Each structure stands twice: as structure tokens, then as C-alpha cells.
mmCIF file of C-alpha atoms in Angstrom:
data_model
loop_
_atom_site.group_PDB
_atom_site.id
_atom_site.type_symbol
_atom_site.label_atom_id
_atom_site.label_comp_id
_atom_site.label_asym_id
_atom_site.label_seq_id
_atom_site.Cartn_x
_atom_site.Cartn_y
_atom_site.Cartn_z
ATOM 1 C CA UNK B 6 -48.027 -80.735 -7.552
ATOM 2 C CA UNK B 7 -47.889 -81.895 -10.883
ATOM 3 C CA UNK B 8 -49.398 -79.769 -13.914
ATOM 4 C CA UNK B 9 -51.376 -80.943 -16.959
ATOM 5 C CA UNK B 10 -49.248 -83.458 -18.955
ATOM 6 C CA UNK B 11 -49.756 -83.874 -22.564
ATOM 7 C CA UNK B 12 -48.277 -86.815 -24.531
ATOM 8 C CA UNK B 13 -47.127 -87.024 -27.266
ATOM 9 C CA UNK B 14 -45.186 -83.707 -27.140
ATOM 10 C CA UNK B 15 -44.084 -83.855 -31.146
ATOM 11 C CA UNK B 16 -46.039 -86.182 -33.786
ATOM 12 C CA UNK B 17 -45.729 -86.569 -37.169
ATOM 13 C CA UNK B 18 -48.626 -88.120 -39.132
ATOM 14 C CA UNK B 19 -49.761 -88.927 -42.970
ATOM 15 C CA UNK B 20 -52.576 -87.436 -44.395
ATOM 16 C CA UNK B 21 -55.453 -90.036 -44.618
ATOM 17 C CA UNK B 22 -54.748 -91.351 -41.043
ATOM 18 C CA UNK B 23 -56.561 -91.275 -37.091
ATOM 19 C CA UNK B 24 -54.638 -89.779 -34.217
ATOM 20 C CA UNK B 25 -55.150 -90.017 -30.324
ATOM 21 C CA UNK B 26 -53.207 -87.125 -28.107
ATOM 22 C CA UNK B 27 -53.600 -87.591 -24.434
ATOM 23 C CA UNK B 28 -53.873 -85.302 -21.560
ATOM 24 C CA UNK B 29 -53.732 -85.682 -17.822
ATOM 25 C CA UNK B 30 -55.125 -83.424 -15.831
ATOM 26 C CA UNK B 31 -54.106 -81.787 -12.514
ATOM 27 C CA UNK B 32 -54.980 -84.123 -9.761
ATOM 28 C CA UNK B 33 -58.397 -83.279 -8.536
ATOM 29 C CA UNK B 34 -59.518 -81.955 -11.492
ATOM 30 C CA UNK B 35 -62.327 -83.099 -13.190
ATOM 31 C CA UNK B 36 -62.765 -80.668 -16.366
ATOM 32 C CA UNK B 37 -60.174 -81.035 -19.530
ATOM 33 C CA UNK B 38 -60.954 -78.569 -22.445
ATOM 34 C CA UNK B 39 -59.166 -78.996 -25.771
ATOM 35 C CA UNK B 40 -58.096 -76.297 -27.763
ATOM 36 C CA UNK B 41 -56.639 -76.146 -31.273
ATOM 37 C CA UNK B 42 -53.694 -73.164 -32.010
ATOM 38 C CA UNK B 43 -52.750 -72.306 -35.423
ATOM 39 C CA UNK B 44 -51.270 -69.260 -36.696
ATOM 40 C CA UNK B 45 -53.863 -68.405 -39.201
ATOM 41 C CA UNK B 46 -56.985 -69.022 -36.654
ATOM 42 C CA UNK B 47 -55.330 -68.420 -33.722
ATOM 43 C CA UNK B 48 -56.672 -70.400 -30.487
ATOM 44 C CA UNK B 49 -60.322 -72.613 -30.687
ATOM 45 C CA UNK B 50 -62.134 -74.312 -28.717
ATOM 46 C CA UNK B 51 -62.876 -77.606 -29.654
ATOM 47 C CA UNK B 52 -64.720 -79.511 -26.627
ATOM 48 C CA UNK B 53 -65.223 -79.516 -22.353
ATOM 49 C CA UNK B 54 -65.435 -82.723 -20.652
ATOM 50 C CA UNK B 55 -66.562 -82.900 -17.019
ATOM 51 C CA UNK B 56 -67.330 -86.238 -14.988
ATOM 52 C CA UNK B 57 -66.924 -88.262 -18.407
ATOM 53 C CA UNK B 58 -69.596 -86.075 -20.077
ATOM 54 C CA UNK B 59 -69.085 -83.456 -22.853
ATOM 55 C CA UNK B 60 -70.292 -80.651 -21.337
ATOM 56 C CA UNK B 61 -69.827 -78.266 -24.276
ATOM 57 C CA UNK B 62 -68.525 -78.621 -28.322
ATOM 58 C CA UNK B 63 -66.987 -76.002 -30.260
ATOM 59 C CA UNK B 64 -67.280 -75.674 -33.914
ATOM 60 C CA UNK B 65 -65.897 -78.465 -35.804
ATOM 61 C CA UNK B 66 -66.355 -81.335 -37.932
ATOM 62 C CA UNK B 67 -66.962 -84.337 -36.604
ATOM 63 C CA UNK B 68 -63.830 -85.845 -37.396
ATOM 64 C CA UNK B 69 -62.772 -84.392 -34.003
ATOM 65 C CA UNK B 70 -63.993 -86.234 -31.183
ATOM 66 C CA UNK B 71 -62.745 -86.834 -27.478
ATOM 67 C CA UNK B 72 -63.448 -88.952 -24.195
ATOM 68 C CA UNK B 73 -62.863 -88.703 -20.735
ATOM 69 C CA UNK B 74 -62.133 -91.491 -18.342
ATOM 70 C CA UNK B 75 -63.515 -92.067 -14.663
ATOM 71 C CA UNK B 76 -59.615 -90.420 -13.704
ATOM 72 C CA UNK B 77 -60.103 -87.545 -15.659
ATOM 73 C CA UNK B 78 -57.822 -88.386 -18.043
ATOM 74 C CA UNK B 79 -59.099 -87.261 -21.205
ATOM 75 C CA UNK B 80 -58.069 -88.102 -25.004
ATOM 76 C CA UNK B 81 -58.924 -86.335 -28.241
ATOM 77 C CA UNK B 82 -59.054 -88.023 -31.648
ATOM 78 C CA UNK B 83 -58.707 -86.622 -35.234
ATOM 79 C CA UNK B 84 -59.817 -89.189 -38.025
ATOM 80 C CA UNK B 85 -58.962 -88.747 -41.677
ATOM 81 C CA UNK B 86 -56.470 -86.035 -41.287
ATOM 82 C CA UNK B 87 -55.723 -83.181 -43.472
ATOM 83 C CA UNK B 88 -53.148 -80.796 -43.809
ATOM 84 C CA UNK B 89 -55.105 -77.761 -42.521
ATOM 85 C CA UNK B 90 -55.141 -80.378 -39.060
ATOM 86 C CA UNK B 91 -51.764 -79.581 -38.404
ATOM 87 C CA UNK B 92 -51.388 -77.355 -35.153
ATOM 88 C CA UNK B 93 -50.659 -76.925 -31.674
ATOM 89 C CA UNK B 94 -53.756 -79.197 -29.273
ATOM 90 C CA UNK B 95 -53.629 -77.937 -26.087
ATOM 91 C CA UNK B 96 -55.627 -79.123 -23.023
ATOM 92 C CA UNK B 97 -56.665 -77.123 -19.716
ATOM 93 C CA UNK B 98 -57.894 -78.344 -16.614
ATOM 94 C CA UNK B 99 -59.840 -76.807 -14.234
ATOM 95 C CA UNK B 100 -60.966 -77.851 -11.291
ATOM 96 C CA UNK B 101 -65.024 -77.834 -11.671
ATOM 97 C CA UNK B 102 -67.163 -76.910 -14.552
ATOM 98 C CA UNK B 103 -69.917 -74.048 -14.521
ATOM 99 C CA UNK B 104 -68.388 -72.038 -12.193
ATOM 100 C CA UNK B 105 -66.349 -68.838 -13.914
ATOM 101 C CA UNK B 106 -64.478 -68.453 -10.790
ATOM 102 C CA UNK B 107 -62.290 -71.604 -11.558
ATOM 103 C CA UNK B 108 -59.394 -71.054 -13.402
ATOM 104 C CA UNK B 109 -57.997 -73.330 -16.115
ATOM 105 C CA UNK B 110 -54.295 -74.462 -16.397
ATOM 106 C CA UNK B 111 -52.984 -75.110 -19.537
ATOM 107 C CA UNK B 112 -50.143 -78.000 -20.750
ATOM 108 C CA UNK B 113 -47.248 -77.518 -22.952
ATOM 109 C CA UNK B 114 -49.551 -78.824 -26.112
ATOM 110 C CA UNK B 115 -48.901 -81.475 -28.725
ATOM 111 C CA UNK B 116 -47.826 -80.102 -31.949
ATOM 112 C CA UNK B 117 -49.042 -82.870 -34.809
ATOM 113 C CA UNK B 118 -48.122 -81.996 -38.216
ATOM 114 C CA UNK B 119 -49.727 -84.032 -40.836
ATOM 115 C CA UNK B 120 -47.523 -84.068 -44.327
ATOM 116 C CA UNK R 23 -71.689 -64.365 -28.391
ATOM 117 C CA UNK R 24 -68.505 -63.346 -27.001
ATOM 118 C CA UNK R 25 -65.602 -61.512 -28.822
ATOM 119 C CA UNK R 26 -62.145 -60.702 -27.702
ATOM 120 C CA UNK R 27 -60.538 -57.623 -29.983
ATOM 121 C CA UNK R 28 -56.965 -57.252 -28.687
ATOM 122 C CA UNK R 29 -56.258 -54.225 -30.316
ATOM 123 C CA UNK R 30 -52.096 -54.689 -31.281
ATOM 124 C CA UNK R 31 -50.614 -57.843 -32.882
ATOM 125 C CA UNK R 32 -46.981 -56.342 -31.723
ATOM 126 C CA UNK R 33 -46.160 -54.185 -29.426
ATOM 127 C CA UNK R 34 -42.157 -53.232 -29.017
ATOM 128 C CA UNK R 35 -40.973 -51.573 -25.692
ATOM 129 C CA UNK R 36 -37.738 -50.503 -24.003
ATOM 130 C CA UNK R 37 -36.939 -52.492 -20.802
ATOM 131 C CA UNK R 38 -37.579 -50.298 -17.883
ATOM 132 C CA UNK R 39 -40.250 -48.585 -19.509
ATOM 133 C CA UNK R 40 -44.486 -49.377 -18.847
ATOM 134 C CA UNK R 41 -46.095 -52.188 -20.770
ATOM 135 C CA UNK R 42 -50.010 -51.053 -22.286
ATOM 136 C CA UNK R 43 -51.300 -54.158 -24.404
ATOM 137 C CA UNK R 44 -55.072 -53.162 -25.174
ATOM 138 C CA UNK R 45 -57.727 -55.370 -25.196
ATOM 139 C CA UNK R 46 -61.789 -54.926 -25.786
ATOM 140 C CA UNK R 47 -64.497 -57.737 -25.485
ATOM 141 C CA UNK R 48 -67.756 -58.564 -26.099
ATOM 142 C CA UNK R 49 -70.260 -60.404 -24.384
ATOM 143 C CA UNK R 50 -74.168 -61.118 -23.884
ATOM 144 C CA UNK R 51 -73.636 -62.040 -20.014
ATOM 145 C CA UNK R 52 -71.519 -60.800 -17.143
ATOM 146 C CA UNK R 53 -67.906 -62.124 -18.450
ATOM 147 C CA UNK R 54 -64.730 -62.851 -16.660
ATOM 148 C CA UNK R 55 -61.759 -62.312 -18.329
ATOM 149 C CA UNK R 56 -58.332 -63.500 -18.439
ATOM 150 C CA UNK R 57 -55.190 -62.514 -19.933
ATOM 151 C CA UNK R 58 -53.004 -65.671 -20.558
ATOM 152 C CA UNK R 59 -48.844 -65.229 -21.464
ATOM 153 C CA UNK R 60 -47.093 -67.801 -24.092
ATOM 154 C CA UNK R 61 -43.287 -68.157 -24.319
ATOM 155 C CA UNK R 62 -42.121 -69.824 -27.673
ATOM 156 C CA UNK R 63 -42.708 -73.974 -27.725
ATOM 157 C CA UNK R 64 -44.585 -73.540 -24.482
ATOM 158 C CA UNK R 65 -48.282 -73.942 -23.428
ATOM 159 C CA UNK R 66 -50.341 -71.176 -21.804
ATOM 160 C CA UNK R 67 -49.811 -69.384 -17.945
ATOM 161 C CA UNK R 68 -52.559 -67.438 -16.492
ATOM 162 C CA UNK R 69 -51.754 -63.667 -15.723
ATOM 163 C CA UNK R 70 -54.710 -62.545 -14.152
ATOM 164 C CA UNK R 71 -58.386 -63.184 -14.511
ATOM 165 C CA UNK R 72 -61.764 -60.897 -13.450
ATOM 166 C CA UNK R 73 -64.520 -62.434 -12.231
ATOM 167 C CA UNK R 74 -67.125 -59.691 -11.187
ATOM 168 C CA UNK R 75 -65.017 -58.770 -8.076
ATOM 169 C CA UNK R 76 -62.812 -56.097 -7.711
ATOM 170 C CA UNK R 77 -61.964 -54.025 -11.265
ATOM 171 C CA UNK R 78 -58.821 -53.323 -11.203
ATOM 172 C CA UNK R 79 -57.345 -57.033 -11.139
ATOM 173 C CA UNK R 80 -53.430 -57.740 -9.412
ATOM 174 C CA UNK R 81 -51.575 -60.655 -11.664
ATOM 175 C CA UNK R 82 -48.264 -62.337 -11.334
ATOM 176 C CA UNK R 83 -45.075 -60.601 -12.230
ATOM 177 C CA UNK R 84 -46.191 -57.298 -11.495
ATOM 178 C CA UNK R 85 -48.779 -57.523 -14.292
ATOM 179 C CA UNK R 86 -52.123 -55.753 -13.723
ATOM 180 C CA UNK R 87 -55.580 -54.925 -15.476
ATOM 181 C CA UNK R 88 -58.630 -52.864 -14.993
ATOM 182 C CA UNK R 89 -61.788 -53.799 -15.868
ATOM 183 C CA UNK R 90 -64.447 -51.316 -17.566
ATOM 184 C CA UNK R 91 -67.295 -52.113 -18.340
ATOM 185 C CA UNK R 92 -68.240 -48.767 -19.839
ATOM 186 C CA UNK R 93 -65.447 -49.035 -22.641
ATOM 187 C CA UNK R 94 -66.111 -52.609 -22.695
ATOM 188 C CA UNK R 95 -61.832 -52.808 -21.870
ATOM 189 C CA UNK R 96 -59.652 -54.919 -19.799
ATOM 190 C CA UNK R 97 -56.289 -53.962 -20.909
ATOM 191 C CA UNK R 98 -53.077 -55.460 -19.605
ATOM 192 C CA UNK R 99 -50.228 -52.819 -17.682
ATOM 193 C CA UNK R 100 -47.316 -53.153 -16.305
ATOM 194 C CA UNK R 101 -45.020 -49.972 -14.771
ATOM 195 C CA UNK R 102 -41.386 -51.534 -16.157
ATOM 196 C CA UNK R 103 -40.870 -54.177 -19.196
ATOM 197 C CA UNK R 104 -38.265 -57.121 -18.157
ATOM 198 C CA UNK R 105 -36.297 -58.657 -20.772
ATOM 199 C CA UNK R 106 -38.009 -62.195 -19.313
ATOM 200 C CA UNK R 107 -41.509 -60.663 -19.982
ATOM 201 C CA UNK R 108 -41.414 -60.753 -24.382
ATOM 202 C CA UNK R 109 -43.908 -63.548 -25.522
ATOM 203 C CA UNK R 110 -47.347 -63.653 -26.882
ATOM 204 C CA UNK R 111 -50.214 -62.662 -24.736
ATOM 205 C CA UNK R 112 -53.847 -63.345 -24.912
ATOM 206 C CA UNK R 113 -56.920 -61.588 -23.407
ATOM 207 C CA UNK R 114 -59.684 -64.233 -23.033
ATOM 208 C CA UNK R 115 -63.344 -64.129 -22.066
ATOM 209 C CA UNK R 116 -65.164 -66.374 -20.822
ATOM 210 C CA UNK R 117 -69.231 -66.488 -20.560
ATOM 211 C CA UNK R 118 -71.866 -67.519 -18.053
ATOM 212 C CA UNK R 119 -71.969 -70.280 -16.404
ATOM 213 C CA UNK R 120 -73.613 -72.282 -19.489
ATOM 214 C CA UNK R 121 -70.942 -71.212 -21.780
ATOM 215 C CA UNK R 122 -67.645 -71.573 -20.005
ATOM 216 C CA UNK R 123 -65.598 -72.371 -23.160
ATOM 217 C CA UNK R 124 -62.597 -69.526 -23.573
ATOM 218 C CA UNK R 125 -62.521 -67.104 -26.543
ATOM 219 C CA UNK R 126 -59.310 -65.699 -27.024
ATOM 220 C CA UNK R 127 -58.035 -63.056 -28.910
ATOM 221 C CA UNK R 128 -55.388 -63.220 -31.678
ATOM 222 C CA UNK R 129 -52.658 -61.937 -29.528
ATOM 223 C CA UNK R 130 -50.475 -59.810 -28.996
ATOM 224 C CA UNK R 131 -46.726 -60.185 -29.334
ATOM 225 C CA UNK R 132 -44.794 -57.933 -27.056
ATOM 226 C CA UNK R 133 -40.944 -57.448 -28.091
ATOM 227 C CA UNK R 134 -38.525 -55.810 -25.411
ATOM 228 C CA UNK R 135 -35.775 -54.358 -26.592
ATOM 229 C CA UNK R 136 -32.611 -53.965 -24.353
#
């Protein structure tokens, strides 16, 4: 079966602006957790969505925001970007929410770099 | 809270010979814990994960960890590196069933030499 997919794999963006990254989550899924990687924080959690709810919110400004669509899909935003935004955003799936015992599978990751 | 100390950023092995990476957590509530493996430009693969059943935990790739709750431990073994296996790899708890977000460790990068 097909694994998370995360689009767009590479993006280059201007300080200043808004970006969208997208992630599709294994069918059947229905919880998509966002993650930020950088080298000097290492890997974050930035927010849980389950049934088109966010379930749980890491801790961030609010310039970071996501949705999740009746299909699961989710999509993360970043307004006014800065440098320090620049990283690797990586989303897991998992099949339910709540329940330890579900494991999450990860995508490749979209690495944005803001200049 | 929860805390994930893995205890080596690298760790540099001959192939053939056993893999320890070392990791210690922390948690308020009964955790289960995960080590996750990253090859360069890639996203995450799960190892292994311990969810309150049996302690010493089987993975893919001949990967394997024990649980302890008296050291407060999980590390990650394996009897005989692989060329294949050097990449970054992350112990990660995860809370109760309020607070499923992951914390993950720094990493640790493990090097094989030939």
C-alpha cells in the first residue's frame, strides 16, 4: 500500500512570505502529526490532527497552523517566514489517536529553506 | 513531562561487530517507546516500539531493545553492524493516552566502518 506522501519534496521561499506543505496519509488513517527537524533543535512536535480536529499543539508561535480535511489529508502553513523556519517538516500517520499501541509512519519530509 | 537522553551523538563500529546505542527517558506516565532509523535525505522508519508488553522488544533488521524501568533505559542492540545499517537513530517516547505527541532524542549517528 502506499506510504505517507509529502509534497512539495524541495521548496525554496523568501523571507516575509506564507507557505502550505501537504501530506497524505496512509489510507485508513485518520491521525497526521507534523514535526519540524533542524539540526540545532533536533525533531519537534508541532501539532496532531484526528477526524479534522487538532487533537494536540506543540510549542510554537502561532504563525504555524494546520488543517485536516474529511480524507485525512492534512496541510500545515507557516506565515511570515523567517530564516530560523528553514528545516525538514515531516508528517506521520497513524492509524487512530489516543491509543499508544498505534504506531506512526513517517514521509520523506519537505525541506523549505527560506533565504 | 517526558524526556528522551540518548546518551552518544556518534557512535563508530566495525562491521561484524555488536551495535550498543544507549538511550534513557523520562516520563510522568507509563511510556512506550520507540527507536526510529534515518538514512540521509530520507524521512523516518520505525525499529521497534514498547508498549507495556513484553521488555525485551524484537525490531526489524535484527535490531532489538530491552526495556527497564528500574534504570529508566531502553537502549538499542544489535549482535553484528552491516555496512547498510549507518544512519541516524532516534529513541522516542511517547506519553499516555492524553499526550500522544513523540519526544525524540537528539540522535545518535552510528558510523560503520568496513
Amino acid at each position: 500500500k502506499a506510504g505517507v506522501t509529502q509534497t512539495p519534496r524541495y521548496l525554496i521561499k523568501t523571507r516575509g512570505q506564507q507557505v502550505t506543505l501537504s501530506c497524505s496519509p496512509i489510507s485508513g488513517h485518520r491521525s497526521v502529526s507534523w514535526y519540524q527537524q533542524t539540526p540545532g533543535q533536533g525533531l519537534q512536535f508541532l501539532f496532531e490532527y484526528f477526524s479534522e480536529t487538532q487533537r494536540n499543539k506543540g510549542n510554537f508561535p502561532g504563525r504555524f497552523s494546520g488543517r485536516q480535511f474529511s480524507n485525512s489529508r492534512s496541510e500545515m502553513n507557516v506565515s511570515t517566514l523567517e530564516l530560523g523556519d528553514s528545516a525538514l517538516y515531516l508528517c506521520a500517520s497513524s492509524l487512530g489517536a489516543g491509543d499508544p499501541n498505534y504506531g506512526y509512519t513517517f514521509g520523506s519530509g519537505t525541506r523549505l529553506t527560506v533565504v | 513531562a517526558q524526556s528522551v537522553t540518548q546518551l552518544d551523538s556518534h557512535v563508530s563500529v566495525s562491521e561484524g561487530t555488536p551495535v550498543l546505542l544507549r538511550c534513557n527517558y523520562s516520563s510522568s506516565y507509563s511510556p512506550s517507546l520507540f527507536w526510529y532509523v534515518q538514512h540521509p535525505n530520507k524521512g523516518l522508519q520505525l525499529l521497534l516500539k514498547y508498549t507495556s508488553a513484553a521488555t525485551l522488544v524484537k525490531g526489524i533488521n535484527g535490531f532489538e531493545a530491552e526495556f527497564k524501568k528500574s534504570e529508566t533505559s531502553f537502549h538499542l542492540t544489535k549482535p553484528s553492524a552491516h555496512m547498510s545499517d549507518a544512519a541516524e537513530y532516534f529513541c522516542v517516547v511517547s506519553g499516555d493516552t492524553g499526550r500522544r505527541a513523540l519526544t525524540f532524542g537528539s540522535g545518535t549517528r552510528l558510523q560503520v566502518q568496513p
